Structures are given as structure tokens and as C-alpha cells.
Tab-separated table of C-alpha atoms in Angstrom:
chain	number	residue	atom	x	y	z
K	1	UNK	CA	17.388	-127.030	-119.718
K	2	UNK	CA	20.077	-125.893	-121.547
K	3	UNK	CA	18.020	-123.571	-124.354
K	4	UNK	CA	14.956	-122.669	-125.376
K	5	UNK	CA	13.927	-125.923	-127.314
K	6	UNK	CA	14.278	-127.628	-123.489
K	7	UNK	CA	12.423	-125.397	-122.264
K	8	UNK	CA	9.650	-125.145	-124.499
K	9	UNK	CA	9.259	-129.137	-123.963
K	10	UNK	CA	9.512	-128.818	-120.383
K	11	UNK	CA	5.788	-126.389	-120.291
K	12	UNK	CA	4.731	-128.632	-123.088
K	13	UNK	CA	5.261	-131.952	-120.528
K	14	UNK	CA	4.092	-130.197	-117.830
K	15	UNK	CA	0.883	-128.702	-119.467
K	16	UNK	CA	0.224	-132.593	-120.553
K	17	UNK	CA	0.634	-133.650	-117.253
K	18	UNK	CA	-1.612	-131.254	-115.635
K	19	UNK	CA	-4.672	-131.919	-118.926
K	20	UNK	CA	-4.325	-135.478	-118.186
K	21	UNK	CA	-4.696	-135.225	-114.419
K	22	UNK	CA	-7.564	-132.643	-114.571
K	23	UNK	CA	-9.541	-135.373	-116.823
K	24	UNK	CA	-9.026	-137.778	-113.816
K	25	UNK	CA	-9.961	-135.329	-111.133
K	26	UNK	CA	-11.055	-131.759	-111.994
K	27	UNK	CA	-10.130	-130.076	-108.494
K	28	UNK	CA	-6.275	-131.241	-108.684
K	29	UNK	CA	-3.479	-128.491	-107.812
K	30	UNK	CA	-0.376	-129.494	-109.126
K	31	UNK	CA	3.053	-128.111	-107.937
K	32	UNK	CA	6.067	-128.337	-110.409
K	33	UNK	CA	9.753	-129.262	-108.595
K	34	UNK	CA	12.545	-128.636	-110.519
K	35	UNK	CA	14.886	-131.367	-110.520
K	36	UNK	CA	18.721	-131.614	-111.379
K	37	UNK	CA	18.749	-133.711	-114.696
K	38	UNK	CA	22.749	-134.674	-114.582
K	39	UNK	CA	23.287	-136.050	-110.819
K	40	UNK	CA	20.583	-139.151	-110.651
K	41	UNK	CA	21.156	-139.624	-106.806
K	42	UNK	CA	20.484	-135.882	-106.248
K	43	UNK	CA	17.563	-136.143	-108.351
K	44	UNK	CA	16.116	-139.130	-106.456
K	45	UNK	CA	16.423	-137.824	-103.651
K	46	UNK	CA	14.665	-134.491	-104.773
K	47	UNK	CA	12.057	-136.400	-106.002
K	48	UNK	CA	11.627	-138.416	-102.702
K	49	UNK	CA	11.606	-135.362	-100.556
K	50	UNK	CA	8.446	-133.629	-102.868
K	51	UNK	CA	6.537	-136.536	-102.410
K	52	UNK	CA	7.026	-136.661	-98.229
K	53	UNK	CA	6.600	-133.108	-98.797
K	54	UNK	CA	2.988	-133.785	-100.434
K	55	UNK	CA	0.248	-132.707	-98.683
K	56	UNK	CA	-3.482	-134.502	-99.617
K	57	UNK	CA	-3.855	-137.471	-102.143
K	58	UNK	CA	-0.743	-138.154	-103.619
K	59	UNK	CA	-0.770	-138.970	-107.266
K	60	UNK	CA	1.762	-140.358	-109.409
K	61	UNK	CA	1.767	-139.936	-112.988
K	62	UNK	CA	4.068	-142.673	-114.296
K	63	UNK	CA	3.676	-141.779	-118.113
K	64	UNK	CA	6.859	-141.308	-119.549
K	65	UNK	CA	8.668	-137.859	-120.075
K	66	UNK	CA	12.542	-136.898	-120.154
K	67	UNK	CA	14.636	-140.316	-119.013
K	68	UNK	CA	16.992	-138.131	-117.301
K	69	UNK	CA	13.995	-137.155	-114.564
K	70	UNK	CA	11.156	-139.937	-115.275
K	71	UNK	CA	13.871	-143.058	-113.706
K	72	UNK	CA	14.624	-140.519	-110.622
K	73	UNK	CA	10.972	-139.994	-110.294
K	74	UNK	CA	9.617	-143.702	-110.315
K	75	UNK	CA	12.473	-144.527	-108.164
K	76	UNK	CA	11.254	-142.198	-105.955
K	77	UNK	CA	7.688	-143.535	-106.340
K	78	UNK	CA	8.645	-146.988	-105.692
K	79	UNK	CA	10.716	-145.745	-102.977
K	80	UNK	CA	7.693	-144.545	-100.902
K	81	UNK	CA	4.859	-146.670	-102.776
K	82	UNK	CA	2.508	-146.751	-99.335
K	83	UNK	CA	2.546	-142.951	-99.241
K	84	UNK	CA	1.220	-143.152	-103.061
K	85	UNK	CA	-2.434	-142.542	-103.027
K	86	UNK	CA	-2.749	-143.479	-107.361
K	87	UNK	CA	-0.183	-144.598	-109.622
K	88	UNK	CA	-1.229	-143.870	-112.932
K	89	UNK	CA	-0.045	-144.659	-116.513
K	90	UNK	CA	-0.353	-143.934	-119.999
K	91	UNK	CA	-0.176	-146.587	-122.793
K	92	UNK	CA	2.043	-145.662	-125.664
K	93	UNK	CA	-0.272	-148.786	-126.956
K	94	UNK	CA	-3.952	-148.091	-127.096
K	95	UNK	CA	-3.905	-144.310	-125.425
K	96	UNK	CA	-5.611	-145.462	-122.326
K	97	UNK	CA	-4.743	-144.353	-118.489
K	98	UNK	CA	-4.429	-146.798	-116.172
K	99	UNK	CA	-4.192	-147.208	-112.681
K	100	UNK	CA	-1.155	-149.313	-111.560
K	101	UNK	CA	-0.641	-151.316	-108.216
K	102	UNK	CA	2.935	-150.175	-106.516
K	103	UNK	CA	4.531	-153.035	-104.962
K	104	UNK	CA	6.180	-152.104	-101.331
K	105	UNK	CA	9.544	-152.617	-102.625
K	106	UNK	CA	10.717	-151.324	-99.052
K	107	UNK	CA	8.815	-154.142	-97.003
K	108	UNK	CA	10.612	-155.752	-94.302
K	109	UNK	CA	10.083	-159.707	-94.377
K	110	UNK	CA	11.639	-160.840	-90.981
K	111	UNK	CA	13.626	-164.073	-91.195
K	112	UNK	CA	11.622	-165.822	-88.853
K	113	UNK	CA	8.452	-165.609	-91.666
K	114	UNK	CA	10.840	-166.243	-94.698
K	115	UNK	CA	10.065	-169.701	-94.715
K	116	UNK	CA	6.391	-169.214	-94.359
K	117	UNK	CA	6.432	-166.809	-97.055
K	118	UNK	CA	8.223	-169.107	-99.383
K	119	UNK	CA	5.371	-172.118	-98.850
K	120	UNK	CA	1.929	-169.418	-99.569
K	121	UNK	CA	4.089	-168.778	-102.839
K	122	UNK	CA	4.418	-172.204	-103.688
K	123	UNK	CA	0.509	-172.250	-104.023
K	124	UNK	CA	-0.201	-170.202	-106.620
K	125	UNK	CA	-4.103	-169.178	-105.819
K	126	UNK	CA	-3.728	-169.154	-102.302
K	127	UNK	CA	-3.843	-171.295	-99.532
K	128	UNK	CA	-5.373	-171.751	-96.333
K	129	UNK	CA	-3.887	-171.464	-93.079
K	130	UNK	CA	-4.824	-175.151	-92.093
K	131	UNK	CA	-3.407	-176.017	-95.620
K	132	UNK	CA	-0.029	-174.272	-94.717
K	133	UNK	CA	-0.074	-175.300	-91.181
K	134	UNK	CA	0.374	-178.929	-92.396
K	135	UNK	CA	2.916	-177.856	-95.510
K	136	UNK	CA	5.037	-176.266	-92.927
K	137	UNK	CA	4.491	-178.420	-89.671
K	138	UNK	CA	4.558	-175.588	-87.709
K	139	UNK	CA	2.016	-174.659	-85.160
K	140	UNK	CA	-0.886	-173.390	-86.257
K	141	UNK	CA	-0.567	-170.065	-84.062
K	142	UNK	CA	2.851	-169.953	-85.652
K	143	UNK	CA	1.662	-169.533	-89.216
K	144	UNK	CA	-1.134	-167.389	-88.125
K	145	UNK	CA	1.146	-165.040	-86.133
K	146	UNK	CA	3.725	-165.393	-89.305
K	147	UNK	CA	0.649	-164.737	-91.790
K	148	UNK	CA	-0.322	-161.377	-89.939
K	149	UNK	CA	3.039	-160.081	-89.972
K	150	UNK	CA	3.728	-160.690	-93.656
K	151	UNK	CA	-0.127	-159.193	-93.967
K	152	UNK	CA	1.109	-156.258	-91.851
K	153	UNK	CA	4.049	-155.428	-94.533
K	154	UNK	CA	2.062	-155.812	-97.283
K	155	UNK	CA	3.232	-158.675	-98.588
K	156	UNK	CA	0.336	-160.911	-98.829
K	157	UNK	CA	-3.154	-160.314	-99.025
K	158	UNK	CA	-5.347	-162.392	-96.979
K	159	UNK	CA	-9.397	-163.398	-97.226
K	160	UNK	CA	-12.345	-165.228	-95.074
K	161	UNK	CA	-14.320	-168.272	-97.204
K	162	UNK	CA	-16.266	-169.170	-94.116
K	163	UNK	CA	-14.730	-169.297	-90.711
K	164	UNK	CA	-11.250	-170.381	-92.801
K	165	UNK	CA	-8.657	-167.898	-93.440
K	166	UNK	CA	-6.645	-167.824	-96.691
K	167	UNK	CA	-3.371	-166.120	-98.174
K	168	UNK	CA	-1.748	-165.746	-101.359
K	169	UNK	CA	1.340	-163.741	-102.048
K	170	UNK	CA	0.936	-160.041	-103.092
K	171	UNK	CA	2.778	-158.286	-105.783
K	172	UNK	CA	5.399	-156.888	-103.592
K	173	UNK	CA	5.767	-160.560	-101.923
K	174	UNK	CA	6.616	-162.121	-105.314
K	175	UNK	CA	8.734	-159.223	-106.555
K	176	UNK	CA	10.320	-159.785	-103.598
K	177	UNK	CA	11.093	-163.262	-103.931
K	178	UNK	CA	12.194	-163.522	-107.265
K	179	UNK	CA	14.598	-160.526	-105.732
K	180	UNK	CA	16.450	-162.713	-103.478
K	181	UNK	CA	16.287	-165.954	-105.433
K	182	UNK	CA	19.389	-167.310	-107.087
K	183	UNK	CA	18.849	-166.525	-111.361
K	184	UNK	CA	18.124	-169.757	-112.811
């Protein structure tokens, strides 16, 4: 901060931060990081390395604050979203806290399972592995093995109804899709 004024809204952020997470959980212990405001790769990578640095649930408090660190920050968050414990958020809107689902932006869909990935997508409430078995004419130990690895990455979440296994994409699996699809 470059004068007082900065720095009297940097304890006033902070002291918001910490009321809002002590409402959540009352035995929280914060720690503050200081983070350069004028180099954003320097900052994200500040930001990532307090978060592998975390030690216990990790919480993320994804409610807004100076642009110049919040963007470094949820970078950083979305950067290492299967180390984050809770993502929360305030609404500017109604004044509530909610939790918010990180997708694993960092998942690693081999090419082999692209194709399978593509086809549970194409059914929007799921499908089940017989279902895409015949969609895909693959094997069925094929999709299966493909289904488990996508599973494994986090980017579909799979169910039992009955002895029949289903999938549907997750929210990191369609983020992910739209991410490598040509814009329309």
C-alpha cells in the first residue's frame, strides 16, 4: 500500500475476512501473506505457494477484495482446486455465503478417453456404461477402463442404480470441453 488510506483498507479486508470465517467455523487461525500487488505472475505464484504451504483444512474465501490481489488469488485457487478443502463466496446479491464447487481446471484427460468423454457429455443426465458401450462401439471393458480414468481425474462423477453403473460429466469435465472446443 502506498499510504495510509491502503492501509487502513487492507486491516479493514482482513478483519472482514477473518469475522466472516469465524461465523463459519469458530476455531479458524488465519495467517495473512503479503502479496506484491503490481507483478500478477509474482503474485500468483505467491499465492500458490501459501496455499501448498497450508497446513489443516484449507479454506478459500472467494469474496471479492482489491482486483490487483483477488484475480492472483483465485488463480491460485483454481490452480490447486483438489488441495481446497471449502471454497466459499459472498453474494454482493442477497448477503448470503456460499459454498462453491472448484472445477480441477488442472485435470489431465488422456487422448485415448477423449472420445469417451465427448459421448457421456452428449447425454446430458448421464448415461450408463451399457448405454455408452453401444454409442461408442467400443468394448465394454474399454469404456469401463476409460470411465475410471476420467473418474480418477475428476472429471466425471459416477453412480450404482442397481448392479448398472452410470456417468455424467462433472463440472471440471464440461469446463473442460467447452475449453478445447472450436467458439461457435
Amino acid at each position: 500500500p502506498a499510504t495510509g488510506t491502503d492501509d487502513d483498507r487492507a486491516r479493514e479486508a482482513i478483519t472482514d475476512v477473518k469475522r466472516m470465517l469465524r461465523e463459519i467455523e469458530p476455531e479458524v487461525s488465519t495467517v495473512v501473506e503479503h502479496v506484491p500487488h503490481d507483478d500478477f505472475p509474482t503474485a500468483v505464484l505467491d499465492c500458490s505457494d501459501a496455499i501448498r504451504a497450508a497446513n489443516g483444512t484449507v479454506i478459500a474465501n472467494l469474496s471479492g477484495g482489491a482486483r490487483d490481489v483477488f484475480l492472483p488469488f483465485a488463480v491460485a485457487v483454481l490452480a490447486h482446486a483438489p488441495s481446497i478443502d471449502t471454497a466459499l463466496a459472498f453474494s454482493d446479491i442477497d448477503g448470503q455465503v456460499r459454498e462453491r464447487q472448484l472445477p480441477v481446471l488442472t485435470a489431465d484427460v488422456p487422448d485415448s478417453t477423449r472420445d469417451t468423454l465427448v459421448r457421456i457429455a452428449d447425454a446430458d443426465d448421464g448415461v450408463s456404461i451399457p448405454e455408452l458401450t453401444g454409442r461408442t462401439e467400443r468394448a465394454k471393458s474399454t469404456i469401463t477402463r476409460h470411465v475410471n480414468q476420467l473418474a480418477d481425474r475428476g472429471v466425471v462423477t459416477t453412480w450404482q442404480e442397481g448392479k448398472t453403473k452410470h456417468v455424467r460429466p462433472s463440472f471440471a469435465g464440461r469446463l473442460l470441453l467447452r475449453a478445447q472446443q472450436d467458439p461457435a
